PDB file of C-alpha atoms in Angstrom:
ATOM      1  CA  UNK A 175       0.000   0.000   0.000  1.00  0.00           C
ATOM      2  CA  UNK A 176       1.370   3.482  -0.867  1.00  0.00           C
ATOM      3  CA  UNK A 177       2.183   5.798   1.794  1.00  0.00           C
ATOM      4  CA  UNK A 178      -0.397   8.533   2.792  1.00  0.00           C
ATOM      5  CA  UNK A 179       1.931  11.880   3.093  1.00  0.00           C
ATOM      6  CA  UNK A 180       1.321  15.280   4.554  1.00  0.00           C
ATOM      7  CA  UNK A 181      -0.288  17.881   1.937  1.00  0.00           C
ATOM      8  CA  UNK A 182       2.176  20.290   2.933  1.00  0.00           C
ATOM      9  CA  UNK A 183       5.209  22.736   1.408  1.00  0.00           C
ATOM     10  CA  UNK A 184       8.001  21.250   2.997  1.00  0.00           C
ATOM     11  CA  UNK A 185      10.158  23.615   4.881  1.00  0.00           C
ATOM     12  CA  UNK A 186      13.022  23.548   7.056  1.00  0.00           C
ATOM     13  CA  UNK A 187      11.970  23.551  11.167  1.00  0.00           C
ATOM     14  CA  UNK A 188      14.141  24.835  13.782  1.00  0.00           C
ATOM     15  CA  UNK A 189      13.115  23.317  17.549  1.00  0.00           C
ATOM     16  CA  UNK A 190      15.383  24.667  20.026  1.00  0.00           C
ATOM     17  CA  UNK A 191      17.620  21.529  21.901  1.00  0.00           C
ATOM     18  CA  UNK A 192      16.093  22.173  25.038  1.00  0.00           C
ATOM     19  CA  UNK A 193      13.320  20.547  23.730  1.00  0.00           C
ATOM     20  CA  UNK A 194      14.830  18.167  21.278  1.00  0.00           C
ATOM     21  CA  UNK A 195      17.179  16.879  24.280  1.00  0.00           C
ATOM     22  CA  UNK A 196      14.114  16.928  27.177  1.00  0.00           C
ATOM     23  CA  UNK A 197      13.037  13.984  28.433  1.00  0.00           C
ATOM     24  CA  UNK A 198       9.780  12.950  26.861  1.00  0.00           C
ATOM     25  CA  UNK A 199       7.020  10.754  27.320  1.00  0.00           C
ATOM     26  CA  UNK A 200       5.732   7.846  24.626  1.00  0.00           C
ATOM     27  CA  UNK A 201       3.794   9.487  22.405  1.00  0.00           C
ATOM     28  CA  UNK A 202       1.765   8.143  19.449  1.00  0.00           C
ATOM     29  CA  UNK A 203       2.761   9.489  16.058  1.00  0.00           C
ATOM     30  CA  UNK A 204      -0.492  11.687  16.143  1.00  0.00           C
ATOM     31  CA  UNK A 205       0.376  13.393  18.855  1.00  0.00           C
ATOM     32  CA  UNK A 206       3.886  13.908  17.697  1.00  0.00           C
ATOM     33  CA  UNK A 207       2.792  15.342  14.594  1.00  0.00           C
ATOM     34  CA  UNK A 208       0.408  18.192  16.598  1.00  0.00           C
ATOM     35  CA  UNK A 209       3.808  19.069  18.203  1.00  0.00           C
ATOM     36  CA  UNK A 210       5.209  19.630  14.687  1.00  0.00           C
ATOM     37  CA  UNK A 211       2.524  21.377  14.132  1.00  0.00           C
ATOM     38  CA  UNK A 212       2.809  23.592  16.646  1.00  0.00           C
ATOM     39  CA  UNK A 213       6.760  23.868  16.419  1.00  0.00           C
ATOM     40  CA  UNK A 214       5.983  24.816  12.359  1.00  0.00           C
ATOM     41  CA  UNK A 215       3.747  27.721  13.012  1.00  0.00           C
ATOM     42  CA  UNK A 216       6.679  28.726  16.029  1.00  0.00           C
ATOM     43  CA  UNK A 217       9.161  28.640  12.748  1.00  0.00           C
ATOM     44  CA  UNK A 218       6.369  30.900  11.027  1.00  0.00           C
ATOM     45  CA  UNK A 219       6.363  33.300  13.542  1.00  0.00           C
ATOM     46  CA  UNK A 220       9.950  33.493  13.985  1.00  0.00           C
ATOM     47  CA  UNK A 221       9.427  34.747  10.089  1.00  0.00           C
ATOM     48  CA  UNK A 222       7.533  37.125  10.897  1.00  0.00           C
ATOM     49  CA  UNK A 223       3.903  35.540   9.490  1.00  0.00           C
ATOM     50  CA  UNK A 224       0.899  36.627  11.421  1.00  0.00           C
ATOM     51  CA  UNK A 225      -0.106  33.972  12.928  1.00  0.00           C
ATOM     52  CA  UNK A 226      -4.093  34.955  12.863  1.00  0.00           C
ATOM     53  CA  UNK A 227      -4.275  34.087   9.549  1.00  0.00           C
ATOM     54  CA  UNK A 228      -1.733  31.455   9.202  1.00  0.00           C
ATOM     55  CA  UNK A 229      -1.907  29.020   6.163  1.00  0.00           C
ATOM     56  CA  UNK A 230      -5.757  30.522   5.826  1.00  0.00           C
ATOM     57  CA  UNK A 231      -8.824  29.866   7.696  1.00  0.00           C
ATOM     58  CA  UNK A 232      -8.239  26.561   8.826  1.00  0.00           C
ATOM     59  CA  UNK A 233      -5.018  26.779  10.616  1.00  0.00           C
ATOM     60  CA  UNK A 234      -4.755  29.683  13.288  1.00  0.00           C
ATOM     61  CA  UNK A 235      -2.657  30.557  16.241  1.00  0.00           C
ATOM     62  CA  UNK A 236      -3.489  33.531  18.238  1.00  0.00           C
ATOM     63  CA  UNK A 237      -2.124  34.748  21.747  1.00  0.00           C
ATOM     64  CA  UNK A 238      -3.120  35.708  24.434  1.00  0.00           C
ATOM     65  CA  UNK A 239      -2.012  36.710  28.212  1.00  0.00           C
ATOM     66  CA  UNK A 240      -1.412  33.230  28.985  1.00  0.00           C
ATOM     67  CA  UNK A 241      -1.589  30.655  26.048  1.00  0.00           C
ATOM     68  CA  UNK A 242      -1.983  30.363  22.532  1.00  0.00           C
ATOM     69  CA  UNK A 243      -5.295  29.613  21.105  1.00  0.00           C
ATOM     70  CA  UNK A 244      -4.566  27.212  18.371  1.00  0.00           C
ATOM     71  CA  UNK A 245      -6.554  26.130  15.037  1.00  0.00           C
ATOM     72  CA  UNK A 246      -6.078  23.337  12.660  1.00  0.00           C
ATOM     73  CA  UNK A 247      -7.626  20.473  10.557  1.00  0.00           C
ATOM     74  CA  UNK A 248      -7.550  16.885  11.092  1.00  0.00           C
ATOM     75  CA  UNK A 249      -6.069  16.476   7.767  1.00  0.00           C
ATOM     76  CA  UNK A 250      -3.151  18.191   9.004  1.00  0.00           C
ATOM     77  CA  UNK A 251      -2.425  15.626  11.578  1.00  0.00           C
ATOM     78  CA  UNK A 252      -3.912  12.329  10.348  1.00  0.00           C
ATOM     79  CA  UNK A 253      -3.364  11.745   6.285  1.00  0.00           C
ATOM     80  CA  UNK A 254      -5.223   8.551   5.510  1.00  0.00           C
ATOM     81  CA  UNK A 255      -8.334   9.590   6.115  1.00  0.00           C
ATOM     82  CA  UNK A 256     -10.762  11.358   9.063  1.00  0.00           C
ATOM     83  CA  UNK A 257     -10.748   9.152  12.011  1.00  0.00           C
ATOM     84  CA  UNK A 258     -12.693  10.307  14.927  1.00  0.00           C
ATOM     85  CA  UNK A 259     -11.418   7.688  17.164  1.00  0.00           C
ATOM     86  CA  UNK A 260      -8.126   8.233  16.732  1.00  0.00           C
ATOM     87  CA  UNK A 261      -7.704  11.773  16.782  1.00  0.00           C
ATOM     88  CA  UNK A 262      -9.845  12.402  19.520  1.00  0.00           C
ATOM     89  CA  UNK A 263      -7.325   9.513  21.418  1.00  0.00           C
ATOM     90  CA  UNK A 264      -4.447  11.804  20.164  1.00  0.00           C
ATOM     91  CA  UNK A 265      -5.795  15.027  21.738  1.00  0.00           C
ATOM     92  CA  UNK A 266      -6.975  13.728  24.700  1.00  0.00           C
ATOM     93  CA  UNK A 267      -3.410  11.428  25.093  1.00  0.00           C
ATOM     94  CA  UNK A 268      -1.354  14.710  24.595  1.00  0.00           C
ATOM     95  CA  UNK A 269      -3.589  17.058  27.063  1.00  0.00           C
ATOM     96  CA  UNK A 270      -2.274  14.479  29.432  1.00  0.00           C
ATOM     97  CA  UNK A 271       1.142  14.979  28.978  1.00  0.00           C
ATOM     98  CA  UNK A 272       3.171  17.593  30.680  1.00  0.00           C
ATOM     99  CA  UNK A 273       6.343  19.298  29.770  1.00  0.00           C
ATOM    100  CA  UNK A 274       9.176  19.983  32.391  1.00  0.00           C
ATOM    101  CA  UNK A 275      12.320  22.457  32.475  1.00  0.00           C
ATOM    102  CA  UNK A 276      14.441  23.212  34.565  1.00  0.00           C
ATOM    103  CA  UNK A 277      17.774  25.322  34.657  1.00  0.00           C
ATOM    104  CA  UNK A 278      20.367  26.782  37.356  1.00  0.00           C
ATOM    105  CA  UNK A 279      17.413  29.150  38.178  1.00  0.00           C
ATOM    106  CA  UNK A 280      13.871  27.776  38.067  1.00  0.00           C
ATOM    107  CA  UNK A 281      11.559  24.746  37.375  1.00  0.00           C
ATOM    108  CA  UNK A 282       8.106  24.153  35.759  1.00  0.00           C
ATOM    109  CA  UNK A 283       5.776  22.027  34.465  1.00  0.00           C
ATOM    110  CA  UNK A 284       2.845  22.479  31.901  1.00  0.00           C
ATOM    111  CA  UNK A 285       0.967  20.514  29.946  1.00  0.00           C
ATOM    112  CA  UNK A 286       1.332  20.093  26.070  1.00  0.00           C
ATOM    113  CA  UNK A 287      -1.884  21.268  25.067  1.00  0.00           C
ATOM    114  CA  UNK A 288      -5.075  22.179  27.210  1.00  0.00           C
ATOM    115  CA  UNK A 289      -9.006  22.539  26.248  1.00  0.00           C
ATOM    116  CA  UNK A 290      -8.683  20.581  23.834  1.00  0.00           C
ATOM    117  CA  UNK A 291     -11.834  20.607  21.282  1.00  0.00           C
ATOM    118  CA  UNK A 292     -12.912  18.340  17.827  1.00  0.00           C
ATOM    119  CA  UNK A 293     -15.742  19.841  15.867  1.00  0.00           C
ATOM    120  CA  UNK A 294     -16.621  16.636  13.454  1.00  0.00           C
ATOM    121  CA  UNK A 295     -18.606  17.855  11.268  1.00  0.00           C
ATOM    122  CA  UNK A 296     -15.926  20.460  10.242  1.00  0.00           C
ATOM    123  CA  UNK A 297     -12.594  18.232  10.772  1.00  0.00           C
ATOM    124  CA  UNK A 298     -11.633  21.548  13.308  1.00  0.00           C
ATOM    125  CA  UNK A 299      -9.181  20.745  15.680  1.00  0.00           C
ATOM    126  CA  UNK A 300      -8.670  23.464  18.626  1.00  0.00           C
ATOM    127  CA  UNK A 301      -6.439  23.570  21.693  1.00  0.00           C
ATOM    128  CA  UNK A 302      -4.563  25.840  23.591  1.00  0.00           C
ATOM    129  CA  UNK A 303      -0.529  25.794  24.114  1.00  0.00           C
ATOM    130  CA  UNK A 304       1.209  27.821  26.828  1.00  0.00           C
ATOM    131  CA  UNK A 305       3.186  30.248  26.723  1.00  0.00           C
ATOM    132  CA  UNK A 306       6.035  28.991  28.556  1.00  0.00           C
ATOM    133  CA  UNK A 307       6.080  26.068  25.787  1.00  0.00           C
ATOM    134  CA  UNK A 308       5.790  27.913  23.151  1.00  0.00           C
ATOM    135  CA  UNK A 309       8.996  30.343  24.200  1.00  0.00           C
ATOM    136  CA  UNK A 310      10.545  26.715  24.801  1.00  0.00           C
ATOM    137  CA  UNK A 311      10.473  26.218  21.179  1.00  0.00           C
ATOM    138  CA  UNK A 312      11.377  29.505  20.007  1.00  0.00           C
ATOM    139  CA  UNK A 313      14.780  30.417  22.106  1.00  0.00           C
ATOM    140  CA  UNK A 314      17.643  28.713  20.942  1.00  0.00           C
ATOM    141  CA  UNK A 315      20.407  29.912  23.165  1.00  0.00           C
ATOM    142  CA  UNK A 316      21.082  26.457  23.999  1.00  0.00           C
ATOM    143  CA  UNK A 317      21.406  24.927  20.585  1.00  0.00           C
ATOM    144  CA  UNK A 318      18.776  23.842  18.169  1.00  0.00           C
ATOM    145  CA  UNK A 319      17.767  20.842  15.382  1.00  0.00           C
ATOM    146  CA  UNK A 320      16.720  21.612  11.661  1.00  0.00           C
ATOM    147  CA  UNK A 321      14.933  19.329  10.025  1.00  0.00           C
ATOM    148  CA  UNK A 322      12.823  18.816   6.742  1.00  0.00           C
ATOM    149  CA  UNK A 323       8.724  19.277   7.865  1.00  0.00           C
ATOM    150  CA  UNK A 324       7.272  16.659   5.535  1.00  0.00           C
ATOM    151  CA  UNK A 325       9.967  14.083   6.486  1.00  0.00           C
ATOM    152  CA  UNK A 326       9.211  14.409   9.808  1.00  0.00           C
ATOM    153  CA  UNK A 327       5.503  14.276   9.555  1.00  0.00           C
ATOM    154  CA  UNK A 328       5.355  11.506   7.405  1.00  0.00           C
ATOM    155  CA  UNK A 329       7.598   9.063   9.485  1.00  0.00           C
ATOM    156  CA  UNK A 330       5.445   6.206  11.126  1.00  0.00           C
ATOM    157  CA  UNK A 331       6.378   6.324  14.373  1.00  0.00           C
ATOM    158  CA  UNK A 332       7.364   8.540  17.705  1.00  0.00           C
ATOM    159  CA  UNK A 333      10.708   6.558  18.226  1.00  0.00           C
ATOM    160  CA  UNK A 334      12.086   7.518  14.401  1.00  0.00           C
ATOM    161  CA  UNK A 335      10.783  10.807  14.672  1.00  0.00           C
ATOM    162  CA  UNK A 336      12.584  11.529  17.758  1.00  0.00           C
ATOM    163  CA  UNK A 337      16.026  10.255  16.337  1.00  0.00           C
ATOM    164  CA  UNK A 338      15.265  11.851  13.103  1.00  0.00           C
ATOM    165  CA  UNK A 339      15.304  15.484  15.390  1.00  0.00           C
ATOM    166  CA  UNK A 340      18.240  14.770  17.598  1.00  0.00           C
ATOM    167  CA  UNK A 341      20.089  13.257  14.070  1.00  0.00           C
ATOM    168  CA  UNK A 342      19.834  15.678  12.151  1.00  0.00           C
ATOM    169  CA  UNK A 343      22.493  18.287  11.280  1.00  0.00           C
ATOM    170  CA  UNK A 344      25.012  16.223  13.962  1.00  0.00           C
ATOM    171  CA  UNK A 345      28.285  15.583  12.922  1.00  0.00           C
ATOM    172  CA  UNK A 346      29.722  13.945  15.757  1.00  0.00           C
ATOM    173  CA  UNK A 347      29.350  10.901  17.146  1.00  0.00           C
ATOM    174  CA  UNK A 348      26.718  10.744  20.398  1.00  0.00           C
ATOM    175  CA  UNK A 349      27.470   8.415  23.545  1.00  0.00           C
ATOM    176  CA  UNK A 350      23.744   8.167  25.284  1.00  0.00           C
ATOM    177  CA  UNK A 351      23.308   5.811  28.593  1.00  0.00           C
ATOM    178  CA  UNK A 352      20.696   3.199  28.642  1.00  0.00           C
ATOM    179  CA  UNK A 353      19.338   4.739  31.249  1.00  0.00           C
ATOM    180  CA  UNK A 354      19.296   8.484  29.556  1.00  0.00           C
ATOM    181  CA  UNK A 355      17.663   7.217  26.127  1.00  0.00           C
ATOM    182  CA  UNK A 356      15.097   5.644  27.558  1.00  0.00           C
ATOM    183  CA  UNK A 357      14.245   9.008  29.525  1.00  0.00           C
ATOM    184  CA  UNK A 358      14.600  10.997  26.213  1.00  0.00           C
ATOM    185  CA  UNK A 359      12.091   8.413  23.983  1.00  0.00           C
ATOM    186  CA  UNK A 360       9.508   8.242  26.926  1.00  0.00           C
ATOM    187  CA  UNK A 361       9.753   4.569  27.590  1.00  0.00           C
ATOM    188  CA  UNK A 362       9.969   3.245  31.387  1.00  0.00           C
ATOM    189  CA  UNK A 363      12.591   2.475  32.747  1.00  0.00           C
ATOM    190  CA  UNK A 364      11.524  -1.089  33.991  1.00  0.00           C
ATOM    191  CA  UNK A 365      10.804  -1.827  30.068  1.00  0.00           C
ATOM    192  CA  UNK A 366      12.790  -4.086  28.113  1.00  0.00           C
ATOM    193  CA  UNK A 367      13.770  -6.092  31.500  1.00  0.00           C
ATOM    194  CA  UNK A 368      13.458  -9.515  32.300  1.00  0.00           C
ATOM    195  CA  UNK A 369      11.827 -10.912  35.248  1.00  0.00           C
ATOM    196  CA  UNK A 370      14.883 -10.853  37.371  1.00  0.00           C
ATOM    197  CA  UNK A 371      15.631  -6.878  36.148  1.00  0.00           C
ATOM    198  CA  UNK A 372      18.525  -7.458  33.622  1.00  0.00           C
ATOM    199  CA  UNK A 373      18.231  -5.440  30.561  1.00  0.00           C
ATOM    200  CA  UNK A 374      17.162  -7.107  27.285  1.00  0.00           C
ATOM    201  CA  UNK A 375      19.045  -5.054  24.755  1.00  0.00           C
ATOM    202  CA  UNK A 376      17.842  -7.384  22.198  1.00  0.00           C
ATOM    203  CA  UNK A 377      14.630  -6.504  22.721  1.00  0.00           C
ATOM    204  CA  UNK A 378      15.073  -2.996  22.959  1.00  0.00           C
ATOM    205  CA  UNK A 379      17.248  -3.293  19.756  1.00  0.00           C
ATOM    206  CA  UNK A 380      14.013  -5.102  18.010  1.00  0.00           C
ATOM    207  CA  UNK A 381      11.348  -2.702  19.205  1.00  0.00           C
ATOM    208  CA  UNK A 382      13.192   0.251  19.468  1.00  0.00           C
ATOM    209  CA  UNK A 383      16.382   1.049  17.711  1.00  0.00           C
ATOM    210  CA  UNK A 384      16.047  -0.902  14.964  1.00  0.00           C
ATOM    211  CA  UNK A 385      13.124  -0.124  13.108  1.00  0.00           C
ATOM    212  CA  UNK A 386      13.777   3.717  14.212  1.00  0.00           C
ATOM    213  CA  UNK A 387      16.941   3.235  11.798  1.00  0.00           C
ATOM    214  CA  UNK A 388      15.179   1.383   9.020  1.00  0.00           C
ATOM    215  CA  UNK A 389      12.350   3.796   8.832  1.00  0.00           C
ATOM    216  CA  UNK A 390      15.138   6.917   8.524  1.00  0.00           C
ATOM    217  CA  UNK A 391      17.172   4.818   6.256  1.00  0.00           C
ATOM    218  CA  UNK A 392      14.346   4.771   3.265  1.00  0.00           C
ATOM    219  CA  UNK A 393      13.302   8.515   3.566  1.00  0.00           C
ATOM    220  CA  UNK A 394      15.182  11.245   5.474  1.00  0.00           C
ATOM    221  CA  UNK A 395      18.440  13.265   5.088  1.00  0.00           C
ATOM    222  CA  UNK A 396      19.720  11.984   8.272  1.00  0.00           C
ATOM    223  CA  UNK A 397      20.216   8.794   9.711  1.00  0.00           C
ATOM    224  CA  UNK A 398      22.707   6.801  11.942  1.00  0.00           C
ATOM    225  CA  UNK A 399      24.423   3.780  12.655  1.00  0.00           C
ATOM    226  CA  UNK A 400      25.172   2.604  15.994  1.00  0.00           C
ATOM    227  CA  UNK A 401      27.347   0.544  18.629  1.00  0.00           C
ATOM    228  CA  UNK A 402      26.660  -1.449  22.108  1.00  0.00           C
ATOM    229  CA  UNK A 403      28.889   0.649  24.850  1.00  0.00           C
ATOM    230  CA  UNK A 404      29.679  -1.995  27.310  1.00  0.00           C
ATOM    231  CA  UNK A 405      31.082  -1.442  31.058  1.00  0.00           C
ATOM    232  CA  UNK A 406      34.338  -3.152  29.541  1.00  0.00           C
ATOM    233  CA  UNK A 407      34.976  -2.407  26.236  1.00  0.00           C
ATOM    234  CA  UNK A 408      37.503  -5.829  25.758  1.00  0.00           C
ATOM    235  CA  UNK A 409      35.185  -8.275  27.025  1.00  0.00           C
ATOM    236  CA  UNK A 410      32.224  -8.814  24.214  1.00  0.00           C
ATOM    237  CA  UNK A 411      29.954 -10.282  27.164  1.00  0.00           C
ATOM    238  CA  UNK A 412      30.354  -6.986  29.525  1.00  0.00           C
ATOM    239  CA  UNK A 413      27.259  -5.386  30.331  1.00  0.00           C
ATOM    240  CA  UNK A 414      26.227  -2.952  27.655  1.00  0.00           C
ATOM    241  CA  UNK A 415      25.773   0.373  29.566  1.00  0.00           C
ATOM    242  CA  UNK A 416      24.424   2.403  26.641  1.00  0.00           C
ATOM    243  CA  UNK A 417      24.761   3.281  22.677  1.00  0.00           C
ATOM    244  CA  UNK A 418      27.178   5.077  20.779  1.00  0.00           C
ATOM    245  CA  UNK A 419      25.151   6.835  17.726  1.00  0.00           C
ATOM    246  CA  UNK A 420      26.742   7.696  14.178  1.00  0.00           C
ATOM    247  CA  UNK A 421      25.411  10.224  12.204  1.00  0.00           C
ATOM    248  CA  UNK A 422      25.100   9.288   8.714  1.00  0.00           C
ATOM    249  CA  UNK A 423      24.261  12.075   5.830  1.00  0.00           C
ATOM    250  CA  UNK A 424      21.844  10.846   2.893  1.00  0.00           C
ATOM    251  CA  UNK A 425      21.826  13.548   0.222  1.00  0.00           C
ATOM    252  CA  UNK A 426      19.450  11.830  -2.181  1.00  0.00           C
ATOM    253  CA  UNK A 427      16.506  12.392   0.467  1.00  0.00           C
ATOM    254  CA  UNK A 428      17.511  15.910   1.019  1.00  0.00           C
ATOM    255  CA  UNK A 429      14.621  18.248  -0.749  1.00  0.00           C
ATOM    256  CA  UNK A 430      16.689  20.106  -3.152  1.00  0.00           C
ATOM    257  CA  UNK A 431      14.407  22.905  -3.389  1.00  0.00           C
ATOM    258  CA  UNK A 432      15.678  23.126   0.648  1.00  0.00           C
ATOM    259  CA  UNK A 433      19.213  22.940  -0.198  1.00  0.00           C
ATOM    260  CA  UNK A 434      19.133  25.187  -2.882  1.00  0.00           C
ATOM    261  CA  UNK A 435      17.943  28.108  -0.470  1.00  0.00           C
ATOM    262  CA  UNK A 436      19.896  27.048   2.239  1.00  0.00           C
ATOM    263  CA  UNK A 437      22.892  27.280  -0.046  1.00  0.00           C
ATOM    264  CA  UNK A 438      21.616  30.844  -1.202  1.00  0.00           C
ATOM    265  CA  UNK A 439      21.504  32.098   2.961  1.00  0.00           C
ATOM    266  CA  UNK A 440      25.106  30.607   3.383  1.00  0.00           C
ATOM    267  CA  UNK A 441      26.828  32.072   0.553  1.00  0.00           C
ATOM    268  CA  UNK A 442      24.732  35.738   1.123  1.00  0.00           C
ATOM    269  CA  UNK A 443      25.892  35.482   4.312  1.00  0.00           C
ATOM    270  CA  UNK A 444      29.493  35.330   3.360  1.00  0.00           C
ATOM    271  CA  UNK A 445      29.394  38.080   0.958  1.00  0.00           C
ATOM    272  CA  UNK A 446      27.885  40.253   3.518  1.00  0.00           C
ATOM    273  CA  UNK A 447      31.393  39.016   5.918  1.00  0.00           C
ATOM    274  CA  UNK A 448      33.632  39.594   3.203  1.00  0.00           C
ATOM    275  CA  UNK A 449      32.000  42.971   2.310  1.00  0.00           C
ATOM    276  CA  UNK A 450      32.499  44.250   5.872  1.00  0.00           C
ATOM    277  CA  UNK A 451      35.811  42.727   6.124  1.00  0.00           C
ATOM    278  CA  UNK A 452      37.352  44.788   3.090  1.00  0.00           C
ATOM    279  CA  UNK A 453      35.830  47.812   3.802  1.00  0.00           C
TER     280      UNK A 453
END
């Protein structure tokens, strides 16, 4: 069966690493894909777009003392099709999830999304994000991810989305406990045990990291490769403590429209260097 994509210019997102490194809980590809919604129209605003009368009637974001009333259609988060079921199980999923920072100077919690509504007649998704998330995604002092909008969108599930965003743009390799990669895909930390409490890395390998891989490997730009970190790194049946990921570039998923202009920013920004330089 062909492969229901997102109706949707592509465009390269920016999500600030604060959030791409948080820790996160398991969401379902649905609700993943309202947080890329939400992180697109961020990217928007960051552009300067008025957000009122974002991508027309349909898909709105307006704010207000405390939150951001949001707008959209079902189509924009579910492309095969209007399920009731499962978007209303995506909505009220996410308005149970809650977002935490904290910093040298302060801690908080808020929820993804709140009042969450579904109009079915109309296929009208509302919701409301707060403001303290949505500044979250928009300050990158700390680092940031860019990655391409429909190849994030279209990947099938939470697990390769999540390593598409933290792969993408790395060059270096990544050393990541066990114990901290479970914490940033959302999955307990008594999963992938065995009845006594040892680790099954196979398992998590099977269910986790593999297919994560595969589904990068046959669409996006970035991808990675990846090696057991053991407590002893000479003895092949030493407890593996964590991961070491690879970054690995594919050009011939990179939307060359994309490149093109980000080719066009780089090179007008040197010109502008140069210019000042010689002065």
């Amino acid at each position: 069966m062909k492969k229901k994509l997102p109706i949707t210019k592509n465009k390269d997102v920016v999500v600030s690493w604060v959030y791409t490194w948080s820790k996160q809980q398991d969401m379902s590809i649905h609700e993943q894909r309202i947080v890329l919604r939400i992180l697109e129209a961020c990217q928007a605003e960051l552009k300067g777009v008025k957000l009122k009368d974002y991508a027309g009637t349909k898909r709105k974001f307006e704010h207000g003392l405390w939150d951001v009333d949001a707008q959209m259609h079902v189509s924009d988060v579910i492309f095969s099709g209007r399920d009731y079921n499962e978007i209303i199980a995506a909505l009220d999923s996410l308005a149970g999830r809650f977002f935490t920072y904290e910093d040298d100077e302060e801690w908080w919690k808020c929820g993804f999304i709140s009042n969450p509504k579904y109009k079915k007649r109309t296929g009208i998704i509302t919701f409301r994000v707060s403001n303290d998330l949505w500044d979250v995604f928009t300050k990158f002092a700390k680092g940031y991810r860019e990655f391409e909008l429909n190849k994030a969108l279209a990947l099938p599930t939470g697990y390769s989305l999540r390593f598409y965003m933290l792969m993408s743009g790395q060059v270096y390799p990544l050393d990541i406990s066990l114990e901290n990669l479970k914490d940033r895909l959302g999955i307990p930390a008594d999963k992938y045990k065995d009845k006594n409490g040892k680790d099954r890395i196979d398992h998590f390998e099977e269910r986790v990291l593999k297919p994560a891989k595969a589904a990068l490997d046959e669409s996006c730009p970035y991808t990675f490769n990846y090696v057991k970190v053991r407590e002893n790194p000479n003895n092949k049946r030493s407890k593996v403590t964590g991961f070491r990921f690879y970054p690995v570039y594919q050009p011939q998923f990179r939307d060359e429209e994309l490149e093109g202009k980000e080719l066009q920013a780089k090179v007008t920004a040197r010109y502008q260097i140069d210019s000042h330089v010689y002065e």
